XYZ file of C-alpha atoms in Angstrom:
295
model
C 17.133 -20.607 3.492
C 16.314 -19.521 -0.077
C 19.209 -18.011 -2.009
C 18.740 -14.481 -3.258
C 18.839 -13.682 -6.942
C 22.128 -11.705 -7.373
C 20.790 -9.635 -10.242
C 17.579 -8.764 -8.385
C 19.570 -7.924 -5.252
C 21.745 -5.453 -7.167
C 18.862 -3.529 -8.714
C 17.342 -0.591 -6.790
C 13.960 -1.644 -5.422
C 12.702 1.939 -5.679
C 13.523 4.466 -8.409
C 13.434 8.222 -7.813
C 13.204 10.954 -10.424
C 12.408 14.681 -10.369
C 11.312 16.699 -13.370
C 9.539 20.056 -13.462
C 8.707 19.987 -9.755
C 7.254 16.460 -9.896
C 8.985 13.676 -7.963
C 8.159 10.216 -9.281
C 8.745 7.353 -6.853
C 8.594 4.024 -8.662
C 8.442 0.605 -7.031
C 10.914 -1.508 -8.979
C 10.347 -5.195 -8.360
C 8.393 -5.938 -11.553
C 9.506 -9.568 -11.579
C 7.531 -10.013 -8.348
C 4.719 -7.627 -9.324
C 6.177 -5.042 -6.926
C 5.532 -7.116 -3.837
C 6.760 -5.056 -0.892
C 9.578 -6.486 1.178
C 11.108 -4.451 4.010
C 13.901 -3.231 1.763
C 11.348 -1.695 -0.573
C 9.278 -0.235 2.263
C 12.252 1.542 3.825
C 13.349 2.742 0.367
C 9.869 4.154 -0.218
C 10.052 5.924 3.131
C 13.435 7.429 2.250
C 12.088 8.575 -1.115
C 9.059 10.285 0.433
C 11.395 12.004 2.894
C 13.676 13.083 0.052
C 10.744 14.561 -1.862
C 9.447 16.409 1.209
C 12.879 17.841 1.974
C 13.394 19.125 -1.592
C 11.778 22.551 -2.006
C 11.888 22.097 -5.775
C 9.411 19.222 -5.478
C 5.789 20.368 -5.525
C 3.992 17.052 -6.202
C 4.798 13.380 -5.562
C 3.712 10.547 -7.865
C 3.819 6.938 -6.653
C 4.042 4.368 -9.446
C 4.928 0.725 -10.012
C 7.228 -0.603 -12.736
C 5.990 -3.290 -15.085
C 2.615 -4.940 -15.522
C 1.217 -4.288 -12.044
C 1.173 -1.482 -9.490
C 1.642 -3.824 -6.519
C 0.632 -7.375 -5.627
C 0.878 -6.509 -1.922
C 3.227 -7.493 0.848
C 6.039 -9.922 0.126
C 4.951 -13.258 1.576
C 7.046 -15.561 -0.559
C 9.684 -14.142 -2.930
C 13.379 -15.120 -2.676
C 14.117 -11.636 -1.288
C 11.558 -11.777 1.507
C 13.287 -10.146 4.478
C 10.765 -10.012 7.335
C 13.356 -11.722 9.554
C 15.993 -8.999 9.052
C 16.866 -5.948 11.124
C 16.581 -2.516 9.501
C 17.330 0.931 10.867
C 13.928 1.925 12.190
C 12.124 5.184 11.512
C 9.612 5.114 14.385
C 10.061 4.700 18.123
C 9.539 0.970 18.126
C 12.259 -1.479 19.117
C 13.634 -4.122 16.761
C 11.209 -6.973 16.054
C 13.916 -9.544 15.328
C 14.191 -12.282 17.948
C 11.078 -11.272 19.870
C 8.872 -14.166 21.068
C 5.371 -15.188 20.096
C 3.135 -12.601 18.457
C 5.356 -9.726 19.615
C 7.722 -9.849 16.631
C 5.001 -9.461 14.022
C 3.095 -6.815 15.982
C 6.218 -4.673 16.406
C 7.332 -5.075 12.787
C 3.937 -4.188 11.364
C 3.580 -1.159 13.645
C 6.783 0.089 12.024
C 6.703 -0.866 8.364
C 2.977 -1.088 7.632
C 0.719 0.992 9.867
C 3.336 3.519 10.981
C 4.849 4.228 7.580
C 1.516 4.358 5.758
C 0.203 6.896 8.248
C 3.332 8.968 7.795
C 3.040 8.929 4.010
C -0.638 9.836 4.214
C 0.347 12.984 6.137
C 3.096 14.112 3.735
C 2.441 17.871 3.336
C 2.726 17.772 -0.451
C 0.024 16.419 -2.780
C 0.490 12.773 -3.767
C -0.913 10.819 -6.712
C -1.044 7.037 -7.065
C -0.556 5.938 -10.678
C -2.173 2.502 -10.715
C -2.077 -0.089 -13.479
C -2.891 -3.776 -13.339
C -3.082 -5.379 -9.914
C -3.458 -3.353 -6.723
C -3.877 -6.089 -4.146
C -3.916 -6.076 -0.324
C -0.728 -4.223 0.695
C -0.876 -2.457 -2.677
C -4.171 -0.921 -1.592
C -2.430 0.639 1.387
C 0.042 2.417 -0.878
C -2.672 3.737 -3.177
C -4.947 4.732 -0.300
C -2.354 6.913 1.420
C -2.177 9.071 -1.710
C -4.435 12.083 -2.152
C -5.525 11.160 -5.676
C -5.707 7.808 -7.464
C -5.545 7.682 -11.252
C -5.959 4.206 -12.717
C -5.668 2.506 -16.071
C -8.821 0.853 -17.370
C -7.234 -2.577 -16.830
C -6.460 -1.887 -13.151
C -8.222 -3.793 -10.400
C -8.341 -3.529 -6.623
C -8.634 -6.447 -4.208
C -8.215 -7.340 -0.540
C -8.483 -11.150 -0.399
C -6.823 -11.665 2.989
C -9.947 -13.084 4.637
C -8.700 -16.307 3.048
C -5.870 -16.043 5.591
C -8.280 -15.627 8.479
C -7.404 -11.921 8.738
C -10.026 -9.113 8.725
C -8.171 -6.920 6.210
C -4.856 -5.204 5.582
C -3.054 -3.308 8.361
C -3.865 0.203 7.113
C -7.591 -0.476 7.461
C -9.179 2.364 5.495
C -11.836 0.297 3.732
C -14.895 2.000 5.232
C -13.416 5.432 4.450
C -12.476 4.587 0.865
C -15.822 2.867 0.212
C -19.382 2.995 1.521
C -19.536 0.570 4.488
C -21.831 -1.861 2.649
C -19.511 -1.901 -0.375
C -16.518 -2.256 1.955
C -18.133 -5.347 3.488
C -18.709 -6.843 0.036
C -15.119 -6.009 -0.919
C -13.757 -7.796 2.169
C -16.267 -10.630 2.593
C -16.031 -11.867 -1.002
C -12.439 -10.831 -1.704
C -13.364 -10.223 -5.322
C -11.620 -7.868 -7.701
C -13.088 -4.408 -8.137
C -12.301 -3.057 -11.567
C -11.214 0.513 -12.128
C -14.582 1.608 -13.522
C -16.468 0.438 -10.435
C -13.763 1.802 -8.127
C -14.286 5.210 -9.724
C -18.055 4.850 -9.395
C -17.611 4.049 -5.694
C -15.423 7.138 -5.179
C -12.170 5.292 -4.508
C -10.543 6.300 -7.817
C -10.480 9.834 -9.205
C -9.942 9.167 -12.895
C -9.649 6.217 -15.270
C -7.779 6.244 -18.543
C -6.064 3.789 -20.866
C -2.807 2.168 -19.844
C -1.054 3.892 -22.763
C -2.279 7.307 -21.590
C -1.882 6.716 -17.826
C 1.518 8.337 -17.260
C 0.616 11.370 -19.397
C -2.713 11.821 -17.576
C -1.003 11.678 -14.191
C 1.676 14.099 -15.317
C -0.929 16.573 -16.587
C -2.705 16.524 -13.212
C 0.592 16.779 -11.331
C 1.642 19.767 -13.456
C -1.567 21.579 -12.575
C -1.032 20.841 -8.883
C 2.574 22.028 -9.102
C 1.334 25.442 -10.207
C -0.837 25.863 -7.084
C 0.387 27.716 -3.964
C 2.404 25.262 -1.856
C 1.145 26.289 1.572
C -2.481 26.423 0.449
C -2.207 22.862 -0.879
C -0.629 21.660 2.364
C -3.308 23.322 4.484
C -6.167 22.048 2.323
C -4.768 18.532 2.581
C -4.313 18.845 6.337
C -7.879 20.107 6.709
C -9.425 17.165 4.873
C -7.211 14.629 6.641
C -8.260 16.219 9.950
C -11.923 15.805 9.039
C -11.336 12.123 8.291
C -9.706 11.721 11.690
C -12.606 13.519 13.396
C -14.870 10.955 11.736
C -12.845 8.253 13.472
C -10.388 7.092 10.834
C -7.361 6.878 13.106
C -9.102 5.290 16.104
C -10.967 2.844 13.863
C -7.681 1.853 12.258
C -6.086 1.281 15.677
C -8.928 -1.078 16.632
C -8.756 -2.940 13.314
C -4.984 -3.283 13.666
C -5.465 -4.940 17.058
C -8.025 -7.376 15.637
C -5.671 -8.024 12.716
C -2.975 -9.180 15.139
C -5.404 -11.177 17.229
C -6.182 -13.050 13.983
C -2.463 -13.634 13.321
C -2.023 -15.057 16.830
C -5.144 -17.215 16.503
C -3.927 -18.580 13.155
C -0.577 -19.443 14.716
C -2.252 -21.349 17.560
C -4.720 -23.207 15.355
C -2.683 -23.884 12.192
C 0.928 -23.283 13.231
C 1.179 -20.446 10.705
C 0.146 -16.819 11.178
C -1.266 -16.713 7.628
C -3.362 -19.858 8.180
C -1.048 -21.835 5.926
C -1.595 -19.737 2.812
C 1.386 -18.408 0.865
C 1.996 -16.360 -2.260
C 1.584 -19.361 -4.577
C -1.721 -20.338 -2.996
C -3.037 -16.781 -3.272
C -1.913 -16.543 -6.919
C -3.587 -19.877 -7.668
C -6.835 -18.611 -6.134
C -6.686 -15.520 -8.350
C -6.023 -17.627 -11.464
C -8.960 -19.854 -10.578
C -11.147 -16.762 -10.258
C -9.919 -15.577 -13.670
C -10.831 -18.923 -15.224
C -14.272 -18.873 -13.602
C -14.947 -15.351 -14.833
C -13.805 -16.284 -18.317
C -16.226 -19.194 -18.479
C -19.290 -17.060 -17.785
């Protein structure tokens, strides 16, 4: 078993701050590019709940400390905790100790699909403040927000087909992108830069990294001045339209296929991620960087 870093373990994995009616929730594992372990996911959930419960909070901003917004789910840091029991927030039983594919299915219903859906339905406007990498599980966090504002060096990527998996658990690809672009995004697993993401309608605004926080705050301040109930109802109306178009049922089907792929990988390779780990994924990204740089 890998020993935990004492300093990292003592630092809060999520920071919470409120100023002028704007709650800023900041993922705080910059050493690991804000990879999401369970501890972080439950801390994010508690922070969203705290912001919803506080009448002084009008707008919620989700940010990531350091160079990158989020490199996705934690599949290899010293603080990976997928094997641990946490106090659950949904009506699913504990995944720990369950046999076969059951453990992963139950855990991901709770911490990935379930929590992302809950955050998407928060009745206050949410803004993702994205810089650097927004990869795989990082996409899920950005996509649940109402608005996405990105720095010009941000990029978006879902490379999990390399793991034999059809896409991340909160499968919103064909709602965030035109279906043909969504297929390209998934099939090739290539990075989509912020400029193209804005062109495709996935990102609202692009600015420089230096100006990112100020741009987000300016938008949040304007939202904070709007009538609270009207904002909540407008958000609910648009989310309802997405669901009428099949977003929720499509996501349920994709989640089932996602877990079929995990089970298949386990049977064929002995590993539910087809033998790939964080180092292998990082190496693939570095190789892609080198290839792009040589063109």
